[in-house]
Short mmCIF file of C-alpha atoms and ligand atoms in Angstrom, two decimals:
data_model
loop_
_atom_site.label_atom_id
_atom_site.label_comp_id
_atom_site.label_asym_id
_atom_site.label_seq_id
_atom_site.Cartn_x
_atom_site.Cartn_y
_atom_site.Cartn_z
CA MET A 1 94.67 130.85 79.47
CA MET A 2 98.32 130.82 80.84
CA ASN A 3 101.40 130.23 79.02
CA HIS A 4 102.31 126.90 78.36
CA LEU A 5 105.65 125.37 80.11
CA VAL A 6 108.42 123.46 78.84
CA SER A 7 110.18 120.46 81.09
CA PRO A 8 113.23 119.14 79.24
CA SER A 9 113.75 115.31 80.30
CA LEU A 10 117.21 114.62 81.87
CA LEU A 11 116.69 110.95 80.63
CA ALA A 12 117.96 111.95 77.04
CA ALA A 13 120.65 114.19 78.61
CA ASP A 14 124.28 112.87 78.19
CA PHE A 15 125.05 111.33 81.58
CA GLY A 16 128.76 111.45 81.37
CA ASN A 17 128.14 115.21 81.28
CA LEU A 18 124.92 115.88 83.24
CA ALA A 19 126.00 119.04 84.97
CA ARG A 20 126.69 120.54 81.23
CA ASP A 21 123.23 119.34 80.23
CA VAL A 22 121.46 120.87 83.52
CA GLU A 23 123.51 123.97 83.05
CA ILE A 24 121.86 124.01 79.15
CA ILE A 25 118.55 124.07 80.91
CA ASN A 26 119.35 126.34 83.58
CA ARG A 27 120.40 129.40 80.83
CA SER A 28 117.68 128.08 78.51
CA GLU A 29 113.83 129.27 78.47
CA ALA A 30 112.78 125.94 80.34
CA ASP A 31 110.42 126.17 83.12
CA TRP A 32 111.30 122.82 84.75
CA ILE A 33 113.60 120.14 84.72
CA HIS A 34 111.90 116.46 84.02
CA CYS A 35 113.40 113.59 86.03
CA ASP A 36 112.24 109.98 85.15
CA ILE A 37 112.93 107.54 88.08
CA MET A 38 112.32 104.07 86.96
CA ASP A 39 112.73 101.00 89.15
CA GLY A 40 112.74 98.29 86.64
CA MET A 41 109.47 96.46 88.01
CA PHE A 42 106.53 99.19 87.23
CA VAL A 43 108.65 99.55 83.78
CA PRO A 44 111.17 97.60 82.05
CA ASN A 45 114.14 100.08 82.68
CA ILE A 46 116.15 101.46 85.57
CA SER A 47 117.38 105.05 85.03
CA PHE A 48 118.67 106.99 88.23
CA GLY A 49 117.85 107.69 91.78
CA PHE A 50 118.46 109.71 94.90
CA PRO A 51 122.23 110.35 94.50
CA VAL A 52 122.04 111.57 91.05
CA ILE A 53 118.97 113.69 91.58
CA GLU A 54 120.65 115.16 94.92
CA HIS A 55 123.74 116.23 92.68
CA VAL A 56 121.20 117.80 90.17
CA LYS A 57 119.39 119.61 92.75
CA LYS A 58 122.79 121.31 93.90
CA ILE A 59 122.92 122.92 90.66
CA ALA A 60 119.40 123.34 89.36
CA ARG A 61 118.04 127.02 88.78
CA LYS A 62 114.56 125.45 88.00
CA PRO A 63 112.01 123.17 89.89
CA LEU A 64 112.67 119.79 89.80
CA ASP A 65 109.59 118.13 88.03
CA VAL A 66 110.06 114.31 89.33
CA HIS A 67 107.97 111.49 87.33
CA LEU A 68 107.99 108.25 89.59
CA MET A 69 107.53 105.23 87.22
CA ILE A 70 108.05 102.95 90.53
CA VAL A 71 105.59 100.42 92.29
CA ASP A 72 104.48 101.49 95.56
CA PRO A 73 105.70 105.20 95.76
CA ASP A 74 104.17 105.67 99.27
CA ARG A 75 107.81 104.27 100.41
CA TYR A 76 109.81 106.92 99.22
CA LEU A 77 107.61 110.26 99.36
CA VAL A 78 109.62 111.74 102.22
CA LYS A 79 113.05 110.90 100.92
CA TRP A 80 111.82 112.42 97.36
CA LYS A 81 111.01 115.88 99.20
CA GLU A 82 114.62 115.80 101.14
CA THR A 83 116.09 115.06 97.68
CA GLY A 84 114.60 118.17 96.57
CA ALA A 85 111.50 117.26 94.33
CA ASP A 86 109.15 120.24 93.76
CA ILE A 87 106.50 118.45 91.92
CA LEU A 88 106.26 114.87 92.58
CA THR A 89 104.01 112.92 90.29
CA VAL A 90 103.24 109.24 90.90
CA GLN A 91 101.84 106.63 88.26
CA TYR A 92 97.77 105.93 88.76
CA GLU A 93 98.57 102.44 88.07
CA ALA A 94 100.76 102.04 90.87
CA CYS A 95 98.94 103.48 93.59
CA VAL A 96 95.97 101.65 95.62
CA HIS A 97 95.23 104.45 97.83
CA LEU A 98 95.97 107.36 95.39
CA HIS A 99 93.89 109.93 97.55
CA ARG A 100 96.17 108.81 100.42
CA THR A 101 99.14 109.37 98.36
CA VAL A 102 98.61 112.57 96.84
CA SER A 103 97.51 114.19 100.02
CA GLU A 104 100.72 112.87 101.72
CA ILE A 105 102.66 114.68 98.81
CA ARG A 106 100.85 118.06 99.65
CA LYS A 107 101.31 117.45 103.04
CA LEU A 108 104.96 117.33 102.63
CA GLY A 109 105.06 120.84 100.68
CA MET A 110 105.38 119.12 96.97
CA LYS A 111 102.87 120.05 94.23
CA ALA A 112 101.31 116.43 93.39
CA GLY A 113 100.76 114.92 90.19
CA VAL A 114 99.10 111.90 88.81
CA ALA A 115 100.03 109.99 85.41
CA VAL A 116 98.08 108.25 83.30
CA ASN A 117 99.36 105.17 80.95
CA PRO A 118 98.20 105.22 77.61
CA HIS A 119 95.28 102.46 78.03
CA THR A 120 93.89 104.08 81.39
CA PRO A 121 90.83 106.47 80.65
CA VAL A 122 91.27 110.03 82.10
CA SER A 123 87.36 109.50 83.61
CA LEU A 124 88.81 107.49 86.42
CA LEU A 125 90.58 110.83 87.47
CA LYS A 126 87.32 112.49 88.10
CA ASN A 127 87.22 112.38 91.84
CA ILE A 128 90.89 112.74 92.61
CA LEU A 129 91.03 116.08 90.55
CA PRO A 130 90.17 118.25 93.57
CA TYR A 131 93.34 116.99 95.40
CA ILE A 132 96.00 117.15 92.90
CA ASP A 133 97.85 119.88 90.82
CA MET A 134 98.76 118.15 87.78
CA VAL A 135 97.60 115.14 85.71
CA LEU A 136 100.66 113.75 83.43
CA ILE A 137 99.00 112.18 80.29
CA MET A 138 101.76 109.60 79.10
CA THR A 139 101.81 109.71 75.33
CA VAL A 140 103.97 106.60 74.90
CA ASN A 141 104.45 103.60 77.02
CA PRO A 142 106.47 104.78 80.15
CA GLY A 143 109.94 103.19 80.25
CA PHE A 144 112.02 104.59 77.48
CA GLY A 145 113.13 107.98 75.75
CA GLY A 146 112.76 108.25 71.76
CA GLN A 147 109.39 106.67 71.37
CA SER A 148 106.83 107.58 69.35
CA PHE A 149 104.05 109.72 69.93
CA ILE A 150 100.57 108.04 70.38
CA GLN A 151 97.73 109.64 68.38
CA GLU A 152 94.99 108.66 70.57
CA SER A 153 96.34 111.18 73.31
CA TYR A 154 94.60 114.27 71.64
CA SER A 155 91.29 112.91 72.51
CA LYS A 156 92.34 112.12 76.03
CA ILE A 157 93.71 115.56 76.42
CA SER A 158 90.41 117.46 75.37
CA GLU A 159 88.23 114.91 77.62
CA LEU A 160 90.54 115.80 80.53
CA SER A 161 90.65 119.41 79.83
CA LYS A 162 86.72 119.75 79.84
CA MET A 163 86.63 117.79 83.01
CA ILE A 164 89.08 120.34 84.57
CA LYS A 165 87.08 123.42 83.16
CA THR A 166 83.57 121.90 84.07
CA GLY A 167 84.67 120.88 87.60
CA GLY A 168 86.32 124.40 87.93
CA HIS A 169 89.64 122.83 89.19
CA ASN A 170 92.90 124.36 89.04
CA VAL A 171 95.09 121.30 87.89
CA LEU A 172 97.63 121.47 84.97
CA ILE A 173 97.91 119.01 81.90
CA GLU A 174 101.38 117.98 81.27
CA VAL A 175 102.22 115.53 78.26
CA ASP A 176 105.22 113.15 78.22
CA GLY A 177 106.85 110.97 75.32
CA GLY A 178 107.22 111.96 71.83
CA ILE A 179 106.80 115.49 72.16
CA ASP A 180 109.01 117.78 69.31
CA THR A 181 108.32 120.65 67.67
CA LYS A 182 106.14 119.42 65.24
CA ASN A 183 103.44 118.39 67.54
CA ALA A 184 103.74 120.93 70.68
CA SER A 185 101.51 123.60 68.71
CA LYS A 186 98.52 121.35 68.65
CA LEU A 187 98.90 119.70 71.89
CA VAL A 188 98.77 123.49 73.47
CA GLU A 189 96.13 124.07 71.53
CA THR A 190 94.04 121.05 72.68
CA GLY A 191 94.79 122.12 76.38
CA VAL A 192 98.24 121.10 77.37
CA ASN A 193 99.85 123.24 79.64
CA VAL A 194 103.46 121.43 80.56
CA LEU A 195 105.43 120.00 77.55
CA VAL A 196 108.20 117.20 78.42
CA ALA A 197 110.50 116.51 76.08
CA GLY A 198 113.51 114.48 76.11
CA ASN A 199 115.40 113.41 72.70
CA SER A 200 113.71 116.13 70.81
CA VAL A 201 115.66 118.56 73.28
CA PHE A 202 119.09 116.69 73.77
CA GLY A 203 119.18 115.10 70.66
CA SER A 204 119.15 118.24 68.51
CA LYS A 205 122.23 120.00 67.61
CA ASP A 206 121.54 123.04 69.75
CA PRO A 207 119.19 122.04 72.91
CA GLU A 208 118.60 125.52 73.84
CA ALA A 209 117.25 126.63 70.70
CA THR A 210 114.98 123.68 70.61
CA ILE A 211 113.81 124.57 74.05
CA ARG A 212 113.19 128.13 72.93
CA GLN A 213 111.23 126.61 69.73
CA LEU A 214 109.15 124.79 72.44
CA LYS A 215 108.16 127.70 74.51
CA ARG A 216 107.95 130.19 71.60
CA LEU A 217 105.22 128.10 69.31
CA GLU A 218 104.06 129.99 66.62
C1 LIG B 1 109.36 107.97 79.30
C2 LIG B 1 109.51 108.76 80.13
C3 LIG B 1 109.77 110.35 79.71
C4 LIG B 1 110.84 110.19 78.61
C5 LIG B 1 110.31 111.22 77.11
O1 LIG B 1 109.04 106.75 80.24
O2 LIG B 1 108.68 109.21 81.28
O3 LIG B 1 110.02 111.39 80.43
O4 LIG B 1 111.92 110.89 78.81
O5 LIG B 1 111.39 111.31 76.26
P1 LIG B 1 111.31 111.56 74.82
O6 LIG B 1 110.77 112.99 75.01
O7 LIG B 1 112.44 111.01 74.02
O8 LIG B 1 109.97 110.59 73.98
ZN1 LIG B 2 108.61 111.17 82.32
#
């Protein structure tokens, strides 16, 4: 079993001091930097886009884990590669031709992820697992940071973990929404490989220490 990864979410950073917060992630034990892209259509919120992530890429010393919460993501795959995405995750519900989309992401040289909303069953992913590197299980309804974790997510994680093992796939399971130092251990025990954390990290007194706690679970 691999050690789990931690991907702090910039959505909860101080946008007036973004470079300082990226630097906190750089010097911390975090593995990736989670970037939430929202278009005001797929989700009822707008976050940040290319110009902001371009600047983040210039100073980031960790891979960019870009989570697209946008309709019709195919329009921007090349642009995300150019902007510096290392892992590019699209929402299952936003893709009509998901196999084409994830194949294109890999062809461009990025790792391909597929995110599922809380109501989307993981069984729908069976035939796409051979073509992707990661599944992101949304543990809140996407759109905002600081929401509470949906408890039913545990059964989705174990079901997906079994599907991945049975099929012999090389696919990571990431969770996103309401993750903190209290539920992280149980999530990793259930089969999670990557923990995204926004408010629990940047809302804490010492974000670097919180990242260390999320990384070194008891
Ligand atoms: C929600 C985003 C999350 C968000 C998580 O739509 O996809 O990545 O930043 O924030 P917290 O950890 O505060 O729930
Ligand atoms: Zn996210």
